[in-house]
Every structure is written in structure tokens, then in C-alpha cells.
Short mmCIF file of C-alpha atoms in Angstrom, two decimals:
data_model
loop_
_atom_site.label_atom_id
_atom_site.label_comp_id
_atom_site.label_asym_id
_atom_site.label_seq_id
_atom_site.Cartn_x
_atom_site.Cartn_y
_atom_site.Cartn_z
CA UNK L 1 0.00 0.00 0.00
CA UNK L 2 1.42 3.36 -0.96
CA UNK L 3 -0.05 6.14 1.14
CA UNK L 4 -0.95 9.33 -0.69
CA UNK L 5 1.75 11.95 -0.46
CA UNK L 6 1.00 14.57 2.13
CA UNK L 7 3.01 17.40 3.57
CA UNK L 8 4.07 16.50 7.07
CA UNK L 9 6.97 18.88 7.08
CA UNK L 10 5.61 21.06 9.87
CA UNK L 11 4.74 18.04 11.94
CA UNK L 12 8.20 16.59 11.52
CA UNK L 13 9.71 19.86 12.67
CA UNK L 14 7.49 19.80 15.69
CA UNK L 15 8.39 16.17 16.42
CA UNK L 16 12.02 17.25 16.44
CA UNK L 17 11.22 18.83 19.78
CA UNK L 18 11.13 15.34 21.28
CA UNK L 19 14.80 14.95 20.54
CA UNK L 20 15.56 17.82 22.88
CA UNK L 21 14.00 16.02 25.83
CA UNK L 22 16.99 14.79 27.74
CA UNK L 23 17.32 12.87 31.01
CA UNK L 24 19.06 14.58 33.95
CA UNK L 25 22.70 15.49 33.28
CA UNK L 26 25.10 12.63 33.96
CA UNK L 27 22.29 10.09 33.83
CA UNK L 28 24.08 7.87 31.31
CA UNK L 29 27.41 8.02 33.15
CA UNK L 30 26.26 5.37 35.59
CA UNK L 31 23.54 3.64 33.62
CA UNK L 32 25.66 0.70 32.49
CA UNK L 33 27.14 0.34 35.99
CA UNK L 34 23.64 -0.10 37.36
CA UNK L 35 22.84 -2.71 34.72
CA UNK L 36 26.02 -4.66 35.43
CA UNK L 37 25.43 -4.41 39.20
CA UNK L 38 21.92 -5.81 38.77
CA UNK L 39 23.24 -8.65 36.59
CA UNK L 40 25.78 -9.55 39.26
CA UNK L 41 23.28 -9.17 42.11
CA UNK L 42 20.87 -11.54 40.38
CA UNK L 43 23.65 -14.09 39.85
CA UNK L 44 23.25 -14.05 36.09
CA UNK L 45 26.94 -13.83 35.21
CA UNK L 46 27.74 -16.46 32.60
CA UNK L 47 30.62 -18.85 33.18
CA UNK L 48 32.47 -19.86 30.03
CA UNK L 49 32.82 -23.55 29.21
CA UNK L 50 36.33 -25.04 29.08
CA UNK L 51 36.15 -25.02 25.29
CA UNK L 52 35.23 -21.34 25.23
CA UNK L 53 38.05 -20.60 27.64
CA UNK L 54 40.63 -22.48 25.57
CA UNK L 55 39.42 -21.52 22.12
CA UNK L 56 37.30 -18.40 22.44
CA UNK L 57 37.57 -17.64 18.75
CA UNK L 58 36.14 -20.97 17.53
CA UNK L 59 32.50 -19.93 17.76
CA UNK L 60 32.99 -16.90 15.58
CA UNK L 61 35.21 -18.53 12.96
CA UNK L 62 34.15 -22.00 11.80
CA UNK L 63 37.13 -22.06 9.43
CA UNK L 64 39.39 -21.85 12.43
CA UNK L 65 37.54 -24.74 14.07
CA UNK L 66 38.13 -26.85 10.93
CA UNK L 67 41.80 -25.88 10.94
CA UNK L 68 42.12 -26.90 14.58
CA UNK L 69 40.40 -30.19 13.82
CA UNK L 70 42.72 -30.92 10.90
CA UNK L 71 45.82 -30.10 12.95
CA UNK L 72 44.74 -32.35 15.81
CA UNK L 73 43.86 -35.19 13.42
CA UNK L 74 47.19 -34.76 11.68
CA UNK L 75 49.04 -34.87 14.98
CA UNK L 76 47.18 -38.04 15.96
CA UNK L 77 48.06 -39.75 12.67
CA UNK L 78 51.71 -38.74 12.94
CA UNK L 79 51.80 -39.88 16.56
CA UNK L 80 50.36 -43.27 15.67
CA UNK L 81 52.83 -43.68 12.82
CA UNK L 82 55.80 -42.80 15.01
CA UNK L 83 54.73 -45.11 17.83
CA UNK L 84 54.27 -48.03 15.42
CA UNK L 85 57.65 -47.50 13.82
CA UNK L 86 59.28 -47.36 17.26
CA UNK L 87 57.56 -50.60 18.28
CA UNK L 88 58.72 -52.38 15.19
CA UNK L 89 62.29 -51.24 15.80
CA UNK L 90 62.34 -52.45 19.41
CA UNK L 91 60.67 -55.83 18.90
CA UNK L 92 60.53 -56.91 15.30
CA UNK L 93 57.75 -59.25 14.42
CA UNK L 94 58.81 -62.91 14.25
CA UNK L 95 58.77 -63.89 10.66
CA UNK L 96 60.12 -67.02 9.12
CA UNK L 97 63.57 -66.57 7.84
CA UNK L 98 64.20 -63.44 9.86
CA UNK L 99 67.47 -63.02 11.78
CA UNK L 100 65.56 -63.18 15.06
CA UNK L 101 64.73 -66.79 14.38
CA UNK L 102 68.24 -67.58 13.35
CA UNK L 103 69.73 -66.28 16.62
CA UNK L 104 67.32 -68.15 18.85
CA UNK L 105 68.46 -71.68 19.55
CA UNK L 106 65.90 -74.16 18.58
CA UNK L 107 64.46 -76.00 21.56
CA UNK L 108 65.59 -79.56 21.89
CA UNK L 109 62.09 -80.78 22.16
CA UNK L 110 61.36 -79.48 18.75
CA UNK L 111 64.53 -80.81 17.26
CA UNK L 112 64.38 -84.27 18.77
CA UNK L 113 60.67 -84.59 18.94
CA UNK L 114 60.84 -85.80 22.55
CA UNK L 115 59.23 -84.12 25.43
CA UNK L 116 61.71 -82.36 27.64
CA UNK L 117 60.99 -81.97 31.26
CA UNK L 118 61.25 -78.40 32.41
CA UNK L 119 60.23 -76.95 35.67
CA UNK L 120 57.28 -74.70 35.28
CA UNK L 121 57.89 -72.73 38.40
CA UNK L 122 61.09 -71.61 39.93
CA UNK L 123 63.39 -72.28 37.05
CA UNK L 124 60.87 -71.44 34.45
CA UNK L 125 62.41 -70.82 31.13
CA UNK L 126 59.66 -69.67 28.91
CA UNK L 127 61.58 -68.03 26.15
CA UNK L 128 58.90 -68.32 23.64
CA UNK L 129 55.23 -68.98 23.39
CA UNK L 130 55.94 -71.34 20.52
CA UNK L 131 57.28 -73.93 23.00
CA UNK L 132 54.26 -74.92 25.06
CA UNK L 133 55.92 -77.95 26.69
CA UNK L 134 55.17 -78.57 30.32
CA UNK L 135 57.35 -80.42 32.75
CA UNK L 136 56.49 -83.87 33.98
CA UNK L 137 57.15 -82.95 37.57
CA UNK L 138 54.33 -81.15 39.24
CA UNK L 139 54.83 -77.51 39.97
CA UNK L 140 55.81 -76.44 43.41
CA UNK L 141 52.81 -74.64 44.53
CA UNK L 142 52.41 -73.25 47.93
CA UNK L 143 50.15 -76.15 48.80
CA UNK L 144 51.83 -79.03 47.06
CA UNK L 145 49.19 -81.66 46.58
CA UNK L 146 51.72 -84.53 46.35
CA UNK L 147 53.31 -83.69 49.64
CA UNK L 148 50.13 -83.44 51.62
CA UNK L 149 49.96 -85.74 54.62
CA UNK L 150 46.87 -86.78 56.36
CA UNK L 151 46.91 -86.94 60.15
CA UNK L 152 44.26 -88.32 62.37
CA UNK L 153 42.86 -85.84 64.67
CA UNK L 154 41.87 -86.96 68.12
CA UNK L 155 39.86 -84.89 70.37
CA UNK L 156 39.66 -85.52 74.01
CA UNK L 157 36.04 -85.02 74.79
CA UNK L 158 36.36 -85.66 78.50
CA UNK X 8 16.74 20.29 -0.64
CA UNK X 9 19.34 21.61 1.74
CA UNK X 10 16.80 21.78 4.50
CA UNK X 11 15.91 18.15 3.85
CA UNK X 12 19.51 17.09 3.91
CA UNK X 13 20.11 18.97 7.11
CA UNK X 14 17.03 17.42 8.62
CA UNK X 15 18.17 13.95 7.62
CA UNK X 16 21.64 14.48 8.94
CA UNK X 17 20.27 15.63 12.26
CA UNK X 18 17.70 12.86 12.53
CA UNK X 19 19.93 10.03 11.40
CA UNK X 20 21.23 7.89 14.23
CA UNK X 21 24.92 8.09 15.02
CA UNK X 22 26.84 6.04 12.49
CA UNK X 23 27.39 2.47 13.53
CA UNK X 24 30.95 1.91 14.42
CA UNK X 25 32.74 -1.12 13.11
CA UNK X 26 30.32 -4.07 13.25
CA UNK X 27 33.30 -6.34 13.84
CA UNK X 28 33.92 -4.53 17.10
CA UNK X 29 30.32 -5.22 18.06
CA UNK X 30 30.71 -8.89 17.12
CA UNK X 31 33.85 -9.15 19.21
CA UNK X 32 32.11 -7.56 22.17
CA UNK X 33 29.17 -9.94 21.81
CA UNK X 34 31.48 -12.93 21.61
CA UNK X 35 33.39 -11.87 24.70
CA UNK X 36 30.17 -11.13 26.56
CA UNK X 37 28.93 -14.61 25.71
CA UNK X 38 32.05 -15.98 27.40
CA UNK X 39 31.08 -14.16 30.58
CA UNK X 40 33.13 -11.01 30.05
CA UNK X 41 31.07 -8.35 31.83
CA UNK X 42 33.40 -5.61 30.70
CA UNK X 43 32.52 -6.42 27.10
CA UNK X 44 28.83 -6.39 27.91
CA UNK X 45 29.32 -3.05 29.63
CA UNK X 46 30.74 -1.81 26.31
CA UNK X 47 27.63 -3.00 24.48
CA UNK X 48 25.34 -1.32 27.00
CA UNK X 49 27.22 1.97 26.69
CA UNK X 50 26.95 1.70 22.93
CA UNK X 51 23.16 1.60 22.84
CA UNK X 52 21.95 2.87 26.21
CA UNK X 53 20.94 6.32 24.96
CA UNK X 54 18.97 5.11 21.99
CA UNK X 55 17.23 2.33 23.89
CA UNK X 56 16.36 4.68 26.72
CA UNK X 57 15.11 7.34 24.30
CA UNK X 58 12.85 4.91 22.44
CA UNK X 59 11.28 3.69 25.66
CA UNK X 60 10.99 7.22 27.02
CA UNK X 61 9.18 8.49 23.93
CA UNK X 62 6.83 5.52 24.15
CA UNK X 63 6.03 5.92 27.85
CA UNK X 64 6.50 9.69 28.28
CA UNK X 65 7.82 8.87 31.74
CA UNK X 66 11.46 9.05 32.79
CA UNK X 67 11.21 6.63 35.72
CA UNK X 68 9.42 3.98 33.68
CA UNK X 69 11.92 4.42 30.87
CA UNK X 70 14.79 4.05 33.31
CA UNK X 71 13.41 0.78 34.73
CA UNK X 72 12.47 -0.65 31.35
CA UNK X 73 15.80 0.25 29.76
CA UNK X 74 17.71 -1.47 32.56
CA UNK X 75 15.45 -4.50 32.35
CA UNK X 76 15.94 -4.61 28.59
CA UNK X 77 19.70 -4.91 28.95
CA UNK X 78 19.38 -7.47 31.74
CA UNK X 79 16.98 -9.52 29.64
CA UNK X 80 19.33 -9.22 26.67
CA UNK X 81 22.21 -10.49 28.79
CA UNK X 82 20.15 -13.46 29.94
CA UNK X 83 19.22 -14.29 26.36
CA UNK X 84 22.64 -13.58 24.93
CA UNK X 85 23.42 -17.27 24.44
CA UNK X 86 20.45 -17.56 22.11
CA UNK X 87 21.65 -14.63 20.00
CA UNK X 88 22.85 -16.23 16.78
CA UNK X 89 23.91 -13.07 15.02
CA UNK X 90 21.31 -13.31 12.25
CA UNK X 91 20.59 -9.64 12.83
CA UNK X 92 22.80 -7.01 14.40
CA UNK X 93 22.96 -6.87 18.17
CA UNK X 94 21.45 -3.40 17.92
CA UNK X 95 18.31 -4.65 16.13
CA UNK X 96 18.05 -7.58 18.52
CA UNK X 97 18.22 -5.38 21.64
CA UNK X 98 15.77 -2.93 20.09
CA UNK X 99 13.31 -5.77 19.59
CA UNK X 100 13.61 -6.76 23.24
CA UNK X 101 13.09 -3.14 24.30
CA UNK X 102 10.05 -2.70 22.07
CA UNK X 103 8.41 -5.93 23.26
CA UNK X 104 9.05 -5.06 26.89
CA UNK X 105 7.65 -1.57 26.45
CA UNK X 106 4.53 -2.71 24.62
CA UNK X 107 3.85 -5.33 27.30
CA UNK X 108 4.34 -2.68 29.96
CA UNK X 109 1.96 -0.26 28.22
CA UNK X 110 -0.66 -2.99 27.85
CA UNK X 111 -0.55 -3.55 31.59
CA UNK X 112 -0.59 0.15 32.31
CA UNK X 113 -3.45 0.69 29.85
CA UNK X 114 -4.86 4.19 30.20
CA UNK X 115 -3.13 5.12 33.43
CA UNK X 116 -0.83 7.57 31.75
CA UNK X 117 1.33 9.55 34.09
CA UNK X 118 3.75 11.77 32.25
CA UNK X 119 7.10 12.53 33.78
CA UNK X 120 8.82 14.46 31.06
CA UNK X 121 12.48 15.19 30.81
CA UNK X 122 13.65 18.76 30.55
CA UNK X 123 14.37 20.25 27.18
CA UNK X 124 18.03 20.70 26.57
CA UNK X 125 19.78 24.00 26.01
CA UNK X 126 19.85 23.58 22.24
CA UNK X 127 16.07 23.76 21.99
CA UNK X 128 16.14 27.52 22.14
CA UNK X 129 18.54 27.58 19.21
CA UNK X 130 16.55 25.23 17.00
CA UNK X 131 15.49 27.43 14.12
CA UNK X 132 12.64 25.18 13.03
CA UNK X 133 11.11 25.09 16.46
CA UNK X 134 11.51 28.80 16.93
CA UNK X 135 9.82 29.38 13.61
CA UNK X 136 6.90 27.29 14.81
CA UNK X 137 6.30 29.35 17.91
CA UNK X 138 7.76 32.77 17.20
CA UNK X 139 4.63 34.18 15.68
CA UNK X 140 2.46 32.97 18.49
CA UNK X 141 4.11 34.49 21.49
CA UNK X 142 7.20 36.35 22.54
CA UNK X 143 7.58 34.14 25.68
CA UNK X 144 9.37 31.35 23.92
CA UNK X 145 10.49 29.26 26.89
CA UNK X 146 7.03 28.87 28.31
CA UNK X 147 5.63 27.99 24.96
CA UNK X 148 8.26 25.43 24.22
CA UNK X 149 7.37 23.63 27.42
CA UNK X 150 3.70 23.92 26.61
CA UNK X 151 4.38 22.63 23.14
CA UNK X 152 6.34 19.74 24.60
CA UNK X 153 3.39 18.77 26.78
CA UNK X 154 0.89 19.04 23.96
CA UNK X 155 3.10 16.96 21.73
CA UNK X 156 3.49 14.24 24.34
CA UNK X 157 -0.24 14.19 25.04
CA UNK X 158 -0.89 13.82 21.34
CA UNK X 159 1.67 11.02 21.09
CA UNK X 160 -0.01 9.19 23.96
CA UNK X 161 -3.28 9.26 22.06
CA UNK X 162 -1.78 7.13 19.31
CA UNK X 163 -1.96 3.37 19.48
CA UNK X 164 1.25 1.66 20.62
CA UNK X 165 2.33 0.50 17.17
CA UNK X 166 1.67 3.89 15.62
CA UNK X 167 3.52 5.68 18.41
CA UNK X 168 6.38 3.26 17.98
CA UNK X 169 6.67 3.89 14.24
CA UNK X 170 6.64 7.67 14.72
CA UNK X 171 9.19 7.39 17.53
CA UNK X 172 11.55 5.18 15.57
CA UNK X 173 11.28 7.09 12.31
CA UNK X 174 10.59 10.74 13.05
CA UNK X 175 12.24 11.03 16.44
CA UNK X 176 15.00 8.42 16.35
CA UNK X 177 15.64 8.64 12.66
CA UNK X 178 15.69 4.93 11.81
CA UNK X 179 15.05 3.85 8.24
CA UNK X 180 11.93 2.00 7.15
CA UNK X 181 14.02 -1.14 6.67
CA UNK X 182 15.45 -1.00 10.18
CA UNK X 183 12.01 -0.43 11.64
CA UNK X 184 10.58 -3.34 9.65
CA UNK X 185 13.29 -5.59 11.10
CA UNK X 186 12.63 -4.38 14.62
CA UNK X 187 8.86 -4.67 14.32
CA UNK X 188 9.08 -7.87 12.30
CA UNK X 189 6.87 -6.64 9.46
CA UNK X 190 7.43 -5.47 5.91
CA UNK X 191 8.38 -1.94 4.93
CA UNK X 192 4.99 -1.35 3.31
CA UNK X 193 3.33 -1.87 6.67
CA UNK X 194 5.81 0.50 8.27
CA UNK X 195 5.07 3.19 5.67
CA UNK X 196 1.30 2.89 5.99
CA UNK X 197 1.47 2.92 9.79
CA UNK X 198 3.69 5.97 9.67
CA UNK X 199 1.33 7.76 7.33
CA UNK X 200 -1.67 7.02 9.50
CA UNK X 201 0.15 8.04 12.68
CA UNK X 202 1.26 11.34 11.16
CA UNK X 203 -2.27 12.06 10.02
CA UNK X 204 -3.54 11.46 13.53
CA UNK X 205 -0.87 13.65 15.07
CA UNK X 206 -1.49 16.41 12.58
CA UNK X 207 -5.13 16.43 13.56
CA UNK X 208 -4.37 16.49 17.29
CA UNK X 209 -1.82 19.29 16.91
CA UNK X 210 -3.57 21.36 14.29
CA UNK X 211 -3.52 24.43 16.53
CA UNK X 212 0.24 24.41 16.54
CA UNK X 213 0.79 23.61 12.88
CA UNK X 214 0.23 26.31 10.37
#
């Protein structure tokens, strides 16, 4: 709707008088202080989350958030790669034909095919999980079943 | 033409400073920085107060409502997404608060007008309006102020708001449409109707 043109020039000049109505001098000097004081008095002060404290600029700049994400992902990938390479250097995986196998003396049980008695406790010599041969002698547990003795108990009831 | 330009320059709100500064202040305020929020309040306190004052014609009510507006804005700051400027958003809160207040107050109008500032007596347009009527300018300016405020109070709330925002505060139709959440055509028609009403109420003072 387009209102018909009308001369409101005089009225607009008169309305300009409203702009001269001013609050008492110095009124605005303390206005914001009063607002802030009321916010504090009402316990409305916002506490920032840990994310906002650490990265206050993330909310305003999504590009920055993406960049942070990429950097962190990149660091994780690099970290994983480094840790794997270090592991492989310290304990190389046992593969057939590798030098590790060549240096390890082959167990007699494997070479002769006979079972070799080895103590499981005490002098345990488990060099490798590929040699699951148990000793024929029972292990020396704290309560050695083979050395248990039965004694009759007699109670004097009188 | 020059008169129009001068009028526009005088009516136009102070130029918005860097919106990025405002965004930074809002962001910091969202993180609980009260100093930043204080900066935002200082930025808009005069305009928010003035809008509410011209709507209520009462300094004490305007003072309370303006403070409550900024407190409410702080409470709702987390929900501010930045789709509009902070200025428009706060204005909307102020307008809603004021209209609710006026609905509750209904017809119990009690004017508590602010004093006219020193510049009033040097305003050529105003002097031209009253000079032919009486030589006692000061008295008549105050009388004129009262008549004008009474006439404004006779308008409906939305019409008073449009006149206040456009003719007193100097906001554009587009800004007003954003604040009032309506289209610019509605703003223009409301403004036209409100001016017509005011012209009729103040016919004795308008030649």
C-alpha cells in the first residue's frame, strides 16, 4: 500500500522537539554500571565452558575450528605412525627366515621330537610362546598336593 | 533540498561503528566477560532509553524498562545467533518489553517528562513554529512539549512506535521493519496514519 503523499513537514519539525527532551545530566554516566550491578546481584553472570576458555575464537570462525580439527587429526596420525615405527624397531615381528629366528636356539624338544621336562615354576624358562611344553614334575605350589599328609585328629572329649 | 539534507543528517542515528567490534564484544560477553557487555550497554543505552521514554513519556518507567531490557538481553545472549545485528536484537527486546508494559498500564498515563536541553532555544525550526504565536518562547516550548506528548499518547502503541523510531529516532523503514518484524509497506502505511492522527491532534500548533 502506498499512502498518498501529504506534507508532514511542519509536523516533523514539531516532532524534532522530542529529541531535545533529555534525562538529567550525567544520567548515562552510571547507567551501564547499574545494569552490570543488577546482573551480578541476580547471579546471572555467565561462566564460560572449558572449550570457550581455551578456544574463544572458535564460535565466531568455523574455518578456524576446521583448521584446529585438521591439525589435531594430523598430529594423531603422525603420533600413531611414530609409535608403530618405534615398536617395530624395538621388537621386530617374528617372521620365518628373519634373523631373530636364526639367533634363537631351537628348543631340543622341537629338534628331537621328545618331550623335555622343564620346571614350570622356579626355574621357568619360557623363552617363547611357541614352546608350550610342560614339565612332567608337578609344579611347586604353595600347597603341594603330592606332599600333603593326612593326620588323624583326636579330640579328648572328657 | 538543503533543508531536507540537514534534517536527515540531524535525525539520522549516530553512524554504527565497526560491526566487527560489536561482534567481538558480543562474543566476549557470551564468554562471561562483563566488561565487554558493559561496552555494548554503553553503545546503545541512549537510543534504547530514548525509544522507551518516547513511548512511555515517563522518565522513571523508561529508566526501569531500559535497565530490564539490557538485563533480559544479557540473559538471552546465548540464544543470540547473530542473524541480525545486536542493535536490532536489543531494540526488539526493548520494544516488546515496552509494549507489554503499556498494555498492563493501559490508560493510566502519568507523564514525567524530561527537561528540554539548552539547544532547543537555538533550534530554528522550532523557533519558527512558535515565534509568531508568542514572545515568551520558553514557556511555549514547554507547553508545546506537553501538547506533543499528550498527542503522542493518544496514538496506538504500534503507531507511536513507528513515529518514535522514524521521526524522532531517525531509523530507516528497513530497520524499523526488522525491529517490528513486518514489511516496509506496513511501516510506511502505519507511519502515514500516525502522522495524520498527530497532525489532527496538533492542528492548533501547525500552520
